[in-house]
Amino acid sequence: MDLGWTGKAAIVTAASRGLGKACAMRLALEGADVAICARDEAELMRTADEIRKASGRDVLAMRADVSQPGDIKALVDAAARRFGRIDALICNAGGPPSGAFMDMTDEHWEAAVQLNLMSVIRLIRETVPHMQRIGGGRIVNISSVAIKQPIPGLVLSNTLRAGLHGLVKTLANELAPAGILVNTLCPGRFETDRILGLDRASAEREGIPVEEVRRRSESSIPLGRSGDPEEFARYAAFLASPANSYMTGQAIVVDGGQWRGV
Ligand code: NAD
C-alpha cells in the first residue's frame, strides 16, 4: 500500500534516537522530507546524516528543547520555510523521571508539564496554521500504554499522558472541519535508551540484576519480547500519512498485547 508520503513534509520532535528517530527514518524512507530536533546537537546531526543517506530525502535538523516555547516556534518556522508545507507533526519528547507520588516535588511536576504537556500544546498551536493553509494534515502524539493501564513507579507519565489524550480527543473534534486528524500512539515496551534506563532504575531500587527486570517485563508481554522501534514507526507512518483518512481522536496501543483491557 502506498501511504502517500511522496512530496509531503513532516516534523518529528525528539528524534535523535529511540522512537522519534525510528519514526523520522520511516517517514523519509516512505518519501517524506523531515524536520527533526533534539537537545544534543552532535547526536542529532549524526542521525540526520543517517536518514539522508538511507532515504535520499531532505532532512532539516535543528537543535531544540521541546520544553522551550522559543525553540518550538523556531523549529516550526524553519520547517515551513524549508519545505513550503507541513503535512504531518509527530509530537515526541523525552520521558519524565520515574518515581512514586510522594517522591515528586512541585519542581518535578512543573518540569514534566513543560516537557510532556506544554510541548505538545505549543507544537500543535504553531503547526495548525500551516496545515490549514494546505487544506489539512495529520498529528500523532507519542504517548504510552500508561494511558490505558498506569505503570507502577511512573506517576508523572501516567498523569500527564492521560491528560494529553483529553487534548487529542478535543482537537480531533475541533480540527476535523480543517481536515486535520489527531491521534495518540501508545508504545508498550520498545528497545530504546529510555527503557534501558528505567530497567536500571528498577533493578537498583529492588536490588536485583537488570536482566531479571527485563525478563520479568518481557514475560508479561503475550508476544514474549520487547518491540523494535522500527515496528513502532510503521504504525506512526500510517497514522501520520494521507492513507489515514478516517481515523481521528483514537489512542492506538502498540504493545505486543501487554495491555489486557478490552
Ligand atoms: P529515548 O530516551 O530513547 O529518546 C528520547 C529522545 O528525545 C532523544 O532523541 C532525546 O535527545 C530527545 N529529547 C529528550 N528530551 C528532549 C527535549 N526536552 N527536547 C528535545 N528532545 C528531547 O526515549 P524513547 O524510548 O524513544 O521514548 C520516546 C517517548 O516515548 C518518551 O516520552 C517515552 O517516555 C515514551 N515511551 C516510550 C516507551 C518505550 O518503550 N520506549 C514506552 C512508553 C512510552
Tab-separated table of C-alpha atoms and ligand atoms in Angstrom:
chain	number	residue	atom	x	y	z
A	1	MET	CA	0.000	0.000	0.000
A	2	ASP	CA	1.303	3.452	-0.895
A	3	LEU	CA	0.876	5.647	2.179
A	4	GLY	CA	1.046	8.789	0.030
A	5	TRP	CA	4.160	10.337	1.582
A	6	THR	CA	5.811	11.409	-1.683
A	7	GLY	CA	6.000	15.214	-1.885
A	8	LYS	CA	4.968	15.586	1.741
A	9	ALA	CA	6.841	17.100	4.690
A	10	ALA	CA	6.737	16.223	8.368
A	11	ILE	CA	8.127	17.380	11.707
A	12	VAL	CA	9.218	14.719	14.197
A	13	THR	CA	10.431	16.104	17.524
A	14	ALA	CA	12.889	14.491	19.967
A	15	ALA	CA	14.216	12.364	17.131
A	16	SER	CA	17.957	11.919	17.606
A	17	ARG	CA	17.407	8.357	18.860
A	18	GLY	CA	14.769	5.881	20.030
A	19	LEU	CA	11.168	6.009	18.824
A	20	GLY	CA	11.426	9.541	17.393
A	21	LYS	CA	14.428	8.630	15.258
A	22	ALA	CA	12.757	5.447	14.015
A	23	CYS	CA	9.639	7.441	13.031
A	24	ALA	CA	11.644	10.098	11.176
A	25	MET	CA	13.611	7.404	9.343
A	26	ARG	CA	10.457	5.519	8.338
A	27	LEU	CA	8.724	8.675	7.037
A	28	ALA	CA	11.800	9.591	4.973
A	29	LEU	CA	12.063	6.051	3.585
A	30	GLU	CA	8.399	6.356	2.560
A	31	GLY	CA	9.253	9.547	0.610
A	32	ALA	CA	8.730	12.467	3.004
A	33	ASP	CA	11.084	15.336	3.777
A	34	VAL	CA	11.513	15.573	7.538
A	35	ALA	CA	12.451	18.158	10.160
A	36	ILE	CA	13.875	16.672	13.340
A	37	CYS	CA	15.078	18.142	16.620
A	38	ALA	CA	16.745	17.124	19.891
A	39	ARG	CA	18.830	18.831	22.540
A	40	ASP	CA	22.129	17.045	21.787
A	41	GLU	CA	23.329	18.649	18.559
A	42	ALA	CA	26.128	16.184	17.738
A	43	GLU	CA	23.878	13.128	18.050
A	44	LEU	CA	21.125	14.918	16.116
A	45	MET	CA	23.470	15.723	13.211
A	46	ARG	CA	24.630	12.070	13.071
A	47	THR	CA	21.014	10.935	12.930
A	48	ALA	CA	20.170	13.463	10.208
A	49	ASP	CA	23.084	12.181	8.092
A	50	GLU	CA	21.968	8.604	8.599
A	51	ILE	CA	18.418	9.423	7.443
A	52	ARG	CA	19.658	11.412	4.420
A	53	LYS	CA	21.971	8.576	3.344
A	54	ALA	CA	19.321	5.886	3.760
A	55	SER	CA	16.446	7.782	2.128
A	56	GLY	CA	17.871	10.475	-0.144
A	57	ARG	CA	15.305	12.903	1.318
A	58	ASP	CA	15.805	16.432	2.612
A	59	VAL	CA	16.335	16.407	6.385
A	60	LEU	CA	16.275	19.616	8.418
A	61	ALA	CA	17.988	19.044	11.777
A	62	MET	CA	17.712	21.742	14.396
A	63	ARG	CA	18.866	21.780	17.998
A	64	ALA	CA	15.742	22.454	20.043
A	65	ASP	CA	14.464	21.728	23.523
A	66	VAL	CA	10.736	20.994	23.247
A	67	SER	CA	10.142	22.320	26.755
A	68	GLN	CA	11.202	25.798	25.499
A	69	PRO	CA	8.479	27.788	23.662
A	70	GLY	CA	11.024	29.786	21.622
A	71	ASP	CA	12.727	26.606	20.369
A	72	ILE	CA	9.399	25.170	19.222
A	73	LYS	CA	8.472	28.291	17.289
A	74	ALA	CA	11.896	28.407	15.644
A	75	LEU	CA	11.643	24.735	14.613
A	76	VAL	CA	8.170	25.012	13.076
A	77	ASP	CA	9.036	28.280	11.288
A	78	ALA	CA	12.229	26.765	9.885
A	79	ALA	CA	10.438	23.626	8.664
A	80	ALA	CA	7.703	25.661	6.966
A	81	ARG	CA	10.315	27.873	5.265
A	82	ARG	CA	12.469	24.935	4.154
A	83	PHE	CA	9.721	22.649	2.815
A	84	GLY	CA	6.994	25.180	1.960
A	85	ARG	CA	4.451	22.965	3.709
A	86	ILE	CA	3.884	20.868	6.843
A	87	ASP	CA	1.691	17.836	6.266
A	88	ALA	CA	2.326	15.957	9.470
A	89	LEU	CA	3.522	16.508	13.010
A	90	ILE	CA	4.712	13.704	15.261
A	91	CYS	CA	4.970	15.063	18.817
A	92	ASN	CA	7.581	13.259	20.858
A	93	ALA	CA	9.660	14.201	23.904
A	94	GLY	CA	11.892	12.505	26.426
A	95	GLY	CA	10.061	10.653	29.167
A	96	PRO	CA	9.740	12.219	32.636
A	97	PRO	CA	11.740	10.694	35.528
A	98	SER	CA	10.438	7.628	37.324
A	99	GLY	CA	9.337	7.736	40.964
A	100	ALA	CA	6.356	7.403	43.266
A	101	PHE	CA	3.885	10.188	44.077
A	102	MET	CA	5.481	11.129	47.426
A	103	ASP	CA	8.921	11.434	45.771
A	104	MET	CA	7.763	14.177	43.443
A	105	THR	CA	8.158	17.863	44.286
A	106	ASP	CA	6.448	20.804	42.586
A	107	GLU	CA	9.637	21.239	40.554
A	108	HIS	CA	9.359	17.671	39.200
A	109	TRP	CA	5.723	18.226	38.281
A	110	GLU	CA	6.419	21.600	36.665
A	111	ALA	CA	9.298	20.224	34.575
A	112	ALA	CA	7.186	17.266	33.424
A	113	VAL	CA	4.278	19.557	32.496
A	114	GLN	CA	6.618	21.635	30.316
A	115	LEU	CA	8.274	18.560	28.746
A	116	ASN	CA	5.293	16.306	28.121
A	117	LEU	CA	2.203	18.538	28.072
A	118	MET	CA	3.050	22.129	27.127
A	119	SER	CA	5.474	20.944	24.426
A	120	VAL	CA	2.619	19.217	22.598
A	121	ILE	CA	0.212	22.138	23.096
A	122	ARG	CA	2.757	24.599	21.684
A	123	LEU	CA	3.831	22.358	18.812
A	124	ILE	CA	0.258	21.882	17.692
A	125	ARG	CA	-0.582	25.586	18.082
A	126	GLU	CA	2.379	26.571	15.889
A	127	THR	CA	1.756	23.900	13.262
A	128	VAL	CA	-2.001	24.027	12.743
A	129	PRO	CA	-1.996	27.292	10.718
A	130	HIS	CA	0.437	25.687	8.238
A	131	MET	CA	-1.837	22.652	7.902
A	132	GLN	CA	-4.917	24.842	7.486
A	133	ARG	CA	-3.161	26.691	4.671
A	134	ILE	CA	-2.727	23.448	2.656
A	135	GLY	CA	-6.167	22.075	3.473
A	136	GLY	CA	-5.358	19.541	6.188
A	137	GLY	CA	-2.789	17.455	7.985
A	138	ARG	CA	-2.100	14.716	10.498
A	139	ILE	CA	-0.939	14.985	14.091
A	140	VAL	CA	0.306	11.978	16.049
A	141	ASN	CA	1.166	12.255	19.713
A	142	ILE	CA	3.617	9.650	21.037
A	143	SER	CA	2.294	8.751	24.466
A	144	SER	CA	2.370	5.482	26.434
A	145	VAL	CA	0.300	2.398	27.190
A	146	ALA	CA	0.170	4.086	30.633
A	147	ILE	CA	-2.948	5.976	29.476
A	148	LYS	CA	-4.779	2.626	29.408
A	149	GLN	CA	-3.054	0.969	32.331
A	150	PRO	CA	-0.952	3.207	34.623
A	151	ILE	CA	2.603	1.879	35.095
A	152	PRO	CA	3.844	1.468	38.697
A	153	GLY	CA	6.561	3.998	39.580
A	154	LEU	CA	5.769	6.365	36.707
A	155	VAL	CA	3.320	8.793	38.311
A	156	LEU	CA	4.390	11.778	36.187
A	157	SER	CA	3.995	9.914	32.925
A	158	ASN	CA	0.729	8.227	33.992
A	159	THR	CA	-0.857	11.565	34.899
A	160	LEU	CA	0.294	13.828	32.088
A	161	ARG	CA	-0.220	11.408	29.240
A	162	ALA	CA	-3.801	10.695	30.264
A	163	GLY	CA	-4.463	14.457	30.310
A	164	LEU	CA	-2.877	14.822	26.913
A	165	HIS	CA	-5.206	12.282	25.406
A	166	GLY	CA	-8.066	14.547	26.539
A	167	LEU	CA	-6.481	17.233	24.387
A	168	VAL	CA	-6.209	14.847	21.442
A	169	LYS	CA	-9.914	13.930	21.701
A	170	THR	CA	-10.838	17.610	21.906
A	171	LEU	CA	-8.703	18.559	18.921
A	172	ALA	CA	-9.962	15.628	16.842
A	173	ASN	CA	-13.353	17.301	17.091
A	174	GLU	CA	-12.214	20.922	16.742
A	175	LEU	CA	-9.814	20.376	13.863
A	176	ALA	CA	-11.816	17.877	11.797
A	177	PRO	CA	-13.502	20.615	9.709
A	178	ALA	CA	-9.996	21.767	8.707
A	179	GLY	CA	-9.098	18.248	7.547
A	180	ILE	CA	-6.641	17.742	10.414
A	181	LEU	CA	-6.723	14.285	12.018
A	182	VAL	CA	-5.245	13.893	15.507
A	183	ASN	CA	-4.361	10.596	17.188
A	184	THR	CA	-2.384	9.203	20.103
A	185	LEU	CA	0.020	6.301	19.672
A	186	CYS	CA	0.786	4.341	22.845
A	187	PRO	CA	4.002	2.301	22.959
A	188	GLY	CA	4.295	-0.568	25.414
A	189	ARG	CA	7.927	-1.671	25.733
A	190	PHE	CA	10.363	-0.882	22.917
A	191	GLU	CA	14.148	-1.349	22.934
A	192	THR	CA	15.400	2.209	23.489
A	193	ASP	CA	17.750	4.015	25.859
A	194	ARG	CA	14.734	5.183	27.864
A	195	ILE	CA	13.658	1.606	28.580
A	196	LEU	CA	17.212	0.548	29.451
A	197	GLY	CA	17.378	3.458	31.914
A	198	LEU	CA	14.039	2.553	33.515
A	199	ASP	CA	15.142	-1.100	33.827
A	200	ARG	CA	18.364	0.023	35.534
A	201	ALA	CA	16.422	2.250	37.957
A	202	SER	CA	14.053	-0.629	38.867
A	203	ALA	CA	16.989	-3.026	39.320
A	204	GLU	CA	18.690	-0.581	41.688
A	205	ARG	CA	15.510	0.095	43.659
A	206	GLU	CA	14.740	-3.603	44.084
A	207	GLY	CA	18.344	-4.779	44.454
A	208	ILE	CA	18.062	-7.301	41.615
A	209	PRO	CA	20.039	-7.711	38.371
A	210	VAL	CA	18.842	-5.642	35.406
A	211	GLU	CA	18.449	-8.850	33.354
A	212	GLU	CA	15.856	-10.032	35.857
A	213	VAL	CA	13.855	-6.813	35.468
A	214	ARG	CA	13.970	-7.266	31.733
A	215	ARG	CA	12.946	-10.954	31.868
A	216	ARG	CA	10.050	-10.107	34.176
A	217	SER	CA	8.801	-7.322	31.887
A	218	GLU	CA	9.070	-9.364	28.743
A	219	SER	CA	7.331	-12.355	30.297
A	220	SER	CA	4.279	-10.119	30.825
A	221	ILE	CA	4.040	-9.447	27.083
A	222	PRO	CA	1.962	-12.019	25.168
A	223	LEU	CA	4.322	-11.736	22.171
A	224	GLY	CA	7.155	-12.537	24.606
A	225	ARG	CA	9.611	-9.778	23.692
A	226	SER	CA	10.221	-6.046	23.615
A	227	GLY	CA	9.369	-4.260	20.382
A	228	ASP	CA	11.852	-2.895	17.864
A	229	PRO	CA	11.453	0.903	17.376
A	230	GLU	CA	11.133	0.244	13.633
A	231	GLU	CA	7.983	-1.778	14.336
A	232	PHE	CA	6.524	1.183	16.222
A	233	ALA	CA	7.481	3.556	13.413
A	234	ARG	CA	5.355	1.655	10.892
A	235	TYR	CA	2.204	2.456	12.873
A	236	ALA	CA	3.237	6.101	13.190
A	237	ALA	CA	3.966	6.293	9.456
A	238	PHE	CA	0.459	5.080	8.679
A	239	LEU	CA	-1.379	7.255	11.218
A	240	ALA	CA	0.515	10.385	10.123
A	241	SER	CA	0.035	9.712	6.393
A	242	PRO	CA	-2.643	10.696	3.882
A	243	ALA	CA	-3.601	6.975	3.821
A	244	ASN	CA	-5.072	7.525	7.280
A	245	SER	CA	-8.152	9.374	6.121
A	246	TYR	CA	-10.893	8.260	8.528
A	247	MET	CA	-9.360	7.687	11.955
A	248	THR	CA	-9.125	10.578	14.394
A	249	GLY	CA	-9.238	11.002	18.174
A	250	GLN	CA	-8.031	7.454	18.836
A	251	ALA	CA	-5.422	6.081	21.223
A	252	ILE	CA	-3.777	3.131	19.466
A	253	VAL	CA	-1.803	0.753	21.660
A	254	VAL	CA	1.291	-0.899	20.153
A	255	ASP	CA	2.493	-3.206	22.903
A	256	GLY	CA	2.691	-6.854	21.825
A	257	GLY	CA	-0.583	-7.470	23.687
A	258	GLN	CA	0.673	-6.250	27.086
A	259	TRP	CA	-2.445	-4.231	27.908
A	260	ARG	CA	-5.072	-6.797	28.871
A	261	GLY	CA	-8.131	-4.481	28.826
A	262	VAL	CA	-10.901	-4.643	26.227
B	1	NAD	P1	14.771	7.845	24.341
B	1	NAD	O1	15.236	8.354	25.658
B	1	NAD	O2	15.396	6.644	23.762
B	1	NAD	O3	14.849	9.030	23.268
B	1	NAD	C1	14.330	10.292	23.589
B	1	NAD	C2	14.647	11.298	22.508
B	1	NAD	O4	14.114	12.542	22.950
B	1	NAD	C3	16.124	11.528	22.259
B	1	NAD	O5	16.329	11.791	20.893
B	1	NAD	C4	16.416	12.796	23.087
B	1	NAD	O6	17.507	13.517	22.588
B	1	NAD	C5	15.121	13.543	22.882
B	1	NAD	N1	14.783	14.520	23.916
B	1	NAD	C6	14.696	14.291	25.250
B	1	NAD	N2	14.315	15.414	25.875
B	1	NAD	C7	14.155	16.368	24.917
B	1	NAD	C8	13.790	17.732	24.930
B	1	NAD	N3	13.498	18.371	26.079
B	1	NAD	N4	13.736	18.404	23.748
B	1	NAD	C9	14.029	17.793	22.595
B	1	NAD	N5	14.385	16.498	22.520
B	1	NAD	C10	14.454	15.802	23.667
B	1	NAD	O7	13.188	7.639	24.538
B	1	NAD	P2	12.169	6.677	23.736
B	1	NAD	O8	12.139	5.352	24.383
B	1	NAD	O9	12.405	6.800	22.289
B	1	NAD	O10	10.770	7.353	24.149
B	1	NAD	C11	10.165	8.418	23.456
B	1	NAD	C12	8.901	8.793	24.223
B	1	NAD	O11	8.013	7.669	24.266
B	1	NAD	C13	9.187	9.182	25.680
B	1	NAD	O12	8.297	10.196	26.078
B	1	NAD	C14	8.881	7.892	26.438
B	1	NAD	O13	8.555	8.117	27.777
B	1	NAD	C15	7.706	7.366	25.616
B	1	NAD	N6	7.535	5.917	25.807
B	1	NAD	C16	8.489	5.070	25.355
B	1	NAD	C17	8.306	3.709	25.536
B	1	NAD	C18	9.320	2.697	25.028
B	1	NAD	O14	9.020	1.510	25.082
B	1	NAD	N7	10.475	3.091	24.548
B	1	NAD	C19	7.168	3.236	26.184
B	1	NAD	C20	6.217	4.134	26.638
B	1	NAD	C21	6.413	5.500	26.423
